[in-house]
mmCIF file with all atom_site columns, C-alpha atoms in Angstrom:
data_model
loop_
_atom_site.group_PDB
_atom_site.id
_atom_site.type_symbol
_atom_site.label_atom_id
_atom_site.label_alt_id
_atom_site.label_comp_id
_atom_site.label_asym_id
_atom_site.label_entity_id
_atom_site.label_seq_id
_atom_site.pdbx_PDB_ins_code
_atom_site.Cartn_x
_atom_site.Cartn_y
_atom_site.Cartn_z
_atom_site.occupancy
_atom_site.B_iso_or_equiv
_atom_site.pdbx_formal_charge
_atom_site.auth_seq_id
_atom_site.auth_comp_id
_atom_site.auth_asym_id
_atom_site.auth_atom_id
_atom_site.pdbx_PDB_model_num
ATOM 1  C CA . UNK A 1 1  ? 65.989  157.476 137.471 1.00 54.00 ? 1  UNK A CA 1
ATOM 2  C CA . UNK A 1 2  ? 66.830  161.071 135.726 1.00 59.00 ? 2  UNK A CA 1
ATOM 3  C CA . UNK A 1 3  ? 69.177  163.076 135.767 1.00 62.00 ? 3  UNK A CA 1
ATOM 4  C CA . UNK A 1 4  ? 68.309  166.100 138.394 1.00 64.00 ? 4  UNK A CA 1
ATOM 5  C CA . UNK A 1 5  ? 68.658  169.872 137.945 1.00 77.00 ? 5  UNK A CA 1
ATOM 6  C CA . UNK A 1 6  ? 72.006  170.298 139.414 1.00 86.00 ? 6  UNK A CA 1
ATOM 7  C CA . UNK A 1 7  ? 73.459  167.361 137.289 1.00 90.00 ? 7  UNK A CA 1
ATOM 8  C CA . UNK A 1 8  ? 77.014  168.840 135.606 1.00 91.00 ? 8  UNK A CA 1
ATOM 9  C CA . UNK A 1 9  ? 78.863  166.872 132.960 1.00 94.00 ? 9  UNK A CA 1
ATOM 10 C CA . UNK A 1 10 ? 82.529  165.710 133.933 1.00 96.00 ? 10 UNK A CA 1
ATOM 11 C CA . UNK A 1 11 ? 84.951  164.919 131.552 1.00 96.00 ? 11 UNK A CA 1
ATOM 12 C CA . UNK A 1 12 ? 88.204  164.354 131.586 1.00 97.00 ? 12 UNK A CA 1
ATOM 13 C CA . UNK A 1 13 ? 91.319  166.349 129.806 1.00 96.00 ? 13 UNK A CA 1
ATOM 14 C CA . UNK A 1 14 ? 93.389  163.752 127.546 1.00 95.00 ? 14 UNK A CA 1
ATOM 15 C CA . UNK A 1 15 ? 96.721  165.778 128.027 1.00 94.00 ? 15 UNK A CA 1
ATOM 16 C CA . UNK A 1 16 ? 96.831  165.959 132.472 1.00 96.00 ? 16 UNK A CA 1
ATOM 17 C CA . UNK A 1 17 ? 93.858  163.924 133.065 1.00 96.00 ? 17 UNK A CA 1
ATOM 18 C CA . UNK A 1 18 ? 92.330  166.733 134.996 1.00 96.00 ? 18 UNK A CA 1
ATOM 19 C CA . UNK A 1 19 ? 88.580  166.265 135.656 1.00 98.00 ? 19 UNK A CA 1
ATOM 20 C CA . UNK A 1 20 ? 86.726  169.105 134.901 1.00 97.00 ? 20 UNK A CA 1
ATOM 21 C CA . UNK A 1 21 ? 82.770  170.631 133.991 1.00 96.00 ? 21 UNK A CA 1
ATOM 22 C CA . UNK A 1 22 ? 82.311  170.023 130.401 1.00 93.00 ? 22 UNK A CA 1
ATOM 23 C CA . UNK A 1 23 ? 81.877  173.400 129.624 1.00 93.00 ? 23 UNK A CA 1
ATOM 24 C CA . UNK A 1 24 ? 85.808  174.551 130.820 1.00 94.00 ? 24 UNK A CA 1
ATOM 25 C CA . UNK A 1 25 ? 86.829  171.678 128.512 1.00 95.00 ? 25 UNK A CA 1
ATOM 26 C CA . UNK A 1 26 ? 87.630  172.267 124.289 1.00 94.00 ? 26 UNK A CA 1
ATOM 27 C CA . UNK A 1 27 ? 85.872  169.208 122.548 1.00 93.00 ? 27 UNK A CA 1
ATOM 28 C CA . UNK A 1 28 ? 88.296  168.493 119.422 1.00 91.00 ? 28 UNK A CA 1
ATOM 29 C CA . UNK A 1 29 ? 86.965  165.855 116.854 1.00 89.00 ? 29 UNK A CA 1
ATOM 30 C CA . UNK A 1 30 ? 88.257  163.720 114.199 1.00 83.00 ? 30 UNK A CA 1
ATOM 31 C CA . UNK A 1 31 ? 86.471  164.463 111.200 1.00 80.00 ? 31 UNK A CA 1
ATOM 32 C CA . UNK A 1 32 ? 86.197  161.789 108.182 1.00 79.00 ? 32 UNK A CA 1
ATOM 33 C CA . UNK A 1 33 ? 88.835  163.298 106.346 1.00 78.00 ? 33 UNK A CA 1
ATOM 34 C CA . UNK A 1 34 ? 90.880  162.237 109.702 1.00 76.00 ? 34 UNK A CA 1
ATOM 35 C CA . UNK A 1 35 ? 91.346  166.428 110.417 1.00 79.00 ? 35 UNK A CA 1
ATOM 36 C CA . UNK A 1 36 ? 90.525  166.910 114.371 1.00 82.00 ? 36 UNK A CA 1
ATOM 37 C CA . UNK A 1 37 ? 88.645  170.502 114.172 1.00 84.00 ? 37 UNK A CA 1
ATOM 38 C CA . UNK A 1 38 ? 86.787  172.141 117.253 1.00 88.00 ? 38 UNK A CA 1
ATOM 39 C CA . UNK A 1 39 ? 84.045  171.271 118.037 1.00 89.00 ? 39 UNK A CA 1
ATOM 40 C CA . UNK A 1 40 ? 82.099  174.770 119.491 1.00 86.00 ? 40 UNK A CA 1
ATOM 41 C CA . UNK A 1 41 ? 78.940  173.452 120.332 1.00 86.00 ? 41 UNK A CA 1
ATOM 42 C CA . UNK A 1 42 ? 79.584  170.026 121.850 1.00 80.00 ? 42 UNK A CA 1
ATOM 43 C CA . UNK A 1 43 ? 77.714  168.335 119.393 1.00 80.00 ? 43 UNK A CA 1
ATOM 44 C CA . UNK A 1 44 ? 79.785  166.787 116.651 1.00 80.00 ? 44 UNK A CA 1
ATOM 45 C CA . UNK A 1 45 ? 79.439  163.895 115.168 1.00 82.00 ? 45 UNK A CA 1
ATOM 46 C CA . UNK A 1 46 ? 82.572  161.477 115.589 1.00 79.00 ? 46 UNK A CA 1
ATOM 47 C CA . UNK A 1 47 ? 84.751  160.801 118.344 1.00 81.00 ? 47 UNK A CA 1
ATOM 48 C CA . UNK A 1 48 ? 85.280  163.625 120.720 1.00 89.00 ? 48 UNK A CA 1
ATOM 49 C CA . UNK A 1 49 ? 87.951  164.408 123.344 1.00 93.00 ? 49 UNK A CA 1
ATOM 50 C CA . UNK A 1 50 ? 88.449  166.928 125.719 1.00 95.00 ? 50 UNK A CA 1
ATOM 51 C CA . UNK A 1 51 ? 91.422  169.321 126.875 1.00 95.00 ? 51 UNK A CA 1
ATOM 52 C CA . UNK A 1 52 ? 91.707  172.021 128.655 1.00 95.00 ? 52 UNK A CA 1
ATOM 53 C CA . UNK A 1 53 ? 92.140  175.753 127.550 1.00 92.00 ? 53 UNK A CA 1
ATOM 54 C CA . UNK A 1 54 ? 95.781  175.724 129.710 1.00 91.00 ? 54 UNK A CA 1
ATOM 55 C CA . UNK A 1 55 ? 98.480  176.277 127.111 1.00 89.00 ? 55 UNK A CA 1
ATOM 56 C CA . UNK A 1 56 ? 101.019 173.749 128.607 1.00 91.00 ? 56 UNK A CA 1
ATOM 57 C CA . UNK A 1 57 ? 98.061  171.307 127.799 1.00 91.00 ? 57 UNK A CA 1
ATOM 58 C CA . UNK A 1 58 ? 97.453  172.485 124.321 1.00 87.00 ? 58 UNK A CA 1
ATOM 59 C CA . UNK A 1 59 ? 100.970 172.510 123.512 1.00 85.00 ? 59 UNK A CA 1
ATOM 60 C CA . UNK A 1 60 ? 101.520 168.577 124.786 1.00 86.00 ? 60 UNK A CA 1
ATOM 61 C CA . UNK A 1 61 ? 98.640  167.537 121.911 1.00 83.00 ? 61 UNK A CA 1
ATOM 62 C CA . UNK A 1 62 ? 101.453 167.266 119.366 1.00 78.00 ? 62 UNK A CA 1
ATOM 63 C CA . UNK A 1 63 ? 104.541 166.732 121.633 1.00 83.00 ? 63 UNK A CA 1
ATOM 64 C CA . UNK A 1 64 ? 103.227 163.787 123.041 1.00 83.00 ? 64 UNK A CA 1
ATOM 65 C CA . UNK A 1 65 ? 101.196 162.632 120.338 1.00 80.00 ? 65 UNK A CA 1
ATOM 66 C CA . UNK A 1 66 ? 97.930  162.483 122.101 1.00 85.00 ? 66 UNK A CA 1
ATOM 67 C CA . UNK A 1 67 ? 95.291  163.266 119.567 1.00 84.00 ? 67 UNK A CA 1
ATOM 68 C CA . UNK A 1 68 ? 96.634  160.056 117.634 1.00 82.00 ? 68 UNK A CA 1
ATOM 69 C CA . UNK A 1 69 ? 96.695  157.826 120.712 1.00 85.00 ? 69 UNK A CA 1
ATOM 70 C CA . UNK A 1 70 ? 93.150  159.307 121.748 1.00 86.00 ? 70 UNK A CA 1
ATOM 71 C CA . UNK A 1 71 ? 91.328  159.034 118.454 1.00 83.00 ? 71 UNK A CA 1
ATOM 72 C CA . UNK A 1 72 ? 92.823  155.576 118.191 1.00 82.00 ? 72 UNK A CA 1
ATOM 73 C CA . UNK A 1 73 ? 94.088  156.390 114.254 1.00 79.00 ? 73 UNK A CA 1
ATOM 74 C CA . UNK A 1 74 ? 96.615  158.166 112.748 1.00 76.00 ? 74 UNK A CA 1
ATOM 75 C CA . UNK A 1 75 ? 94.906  161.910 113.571 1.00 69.00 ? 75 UNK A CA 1
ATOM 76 C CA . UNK A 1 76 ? 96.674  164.929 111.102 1.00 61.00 ? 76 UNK A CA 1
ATOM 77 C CA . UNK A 1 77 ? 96.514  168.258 113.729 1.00 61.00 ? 77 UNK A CA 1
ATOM 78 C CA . UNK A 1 78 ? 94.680  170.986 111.749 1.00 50.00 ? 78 UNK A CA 1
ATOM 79 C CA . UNK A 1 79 ? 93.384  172.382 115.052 1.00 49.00 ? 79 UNK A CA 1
ATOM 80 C CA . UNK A 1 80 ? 94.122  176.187 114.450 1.00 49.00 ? 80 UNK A CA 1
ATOM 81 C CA . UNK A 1 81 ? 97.143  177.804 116.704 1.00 50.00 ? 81 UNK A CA 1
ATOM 82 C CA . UNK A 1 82 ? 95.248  180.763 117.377 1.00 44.00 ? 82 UNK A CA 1
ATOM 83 C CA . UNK A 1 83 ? 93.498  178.525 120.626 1.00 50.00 ? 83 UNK A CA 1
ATOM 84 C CA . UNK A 1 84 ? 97.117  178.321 122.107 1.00 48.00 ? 84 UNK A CA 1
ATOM 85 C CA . UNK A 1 85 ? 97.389  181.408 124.328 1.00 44.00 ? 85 UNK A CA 1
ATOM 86 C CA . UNK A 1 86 ? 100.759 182.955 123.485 1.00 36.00 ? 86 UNK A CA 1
#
């Protein structure tokens, strides 16, 4: 039982819950140093969440604490502002 051709990964964005293809999604991860960086290629080791590329989502990571309460630890934001469009 595979996975077929026109199989497209969901996921879910942690600030409005918005289900969306993977690939209109950022991936941020909690590194061991307890940084969340971007993950670019979808690959990184560690827990991952999603959110979209919306800035009224980017700005609620740190007004509403979600990073912390996603990553399930005390998460310090060093994702860089430059991904918030202005």
């Amino acid at each position: 039982m595979g996975r077929g051709k026109g199989h497209v990964p969901i996921r879910t964005c942690i600030s409005c819950k918005a289900r969306r293809n993977k690939k209109e999604l950022i991936r941020l991860v909690l590194n061991a140093q307890g940084q969340v960086i971007i993950d670019d290629r979808g690959n990184g080791q560690g827990r991952g969440v999603y959110v979209c590329r919306g800035k009224s989502c980017l700005s609620a990571l740190e007004k509403r604490n979600l990073l912390s309460r996603a990553f399930r630890k005390n998460a310090v934001m060093a994702v860089n502002k430059t991904i918030i469009p202005q």
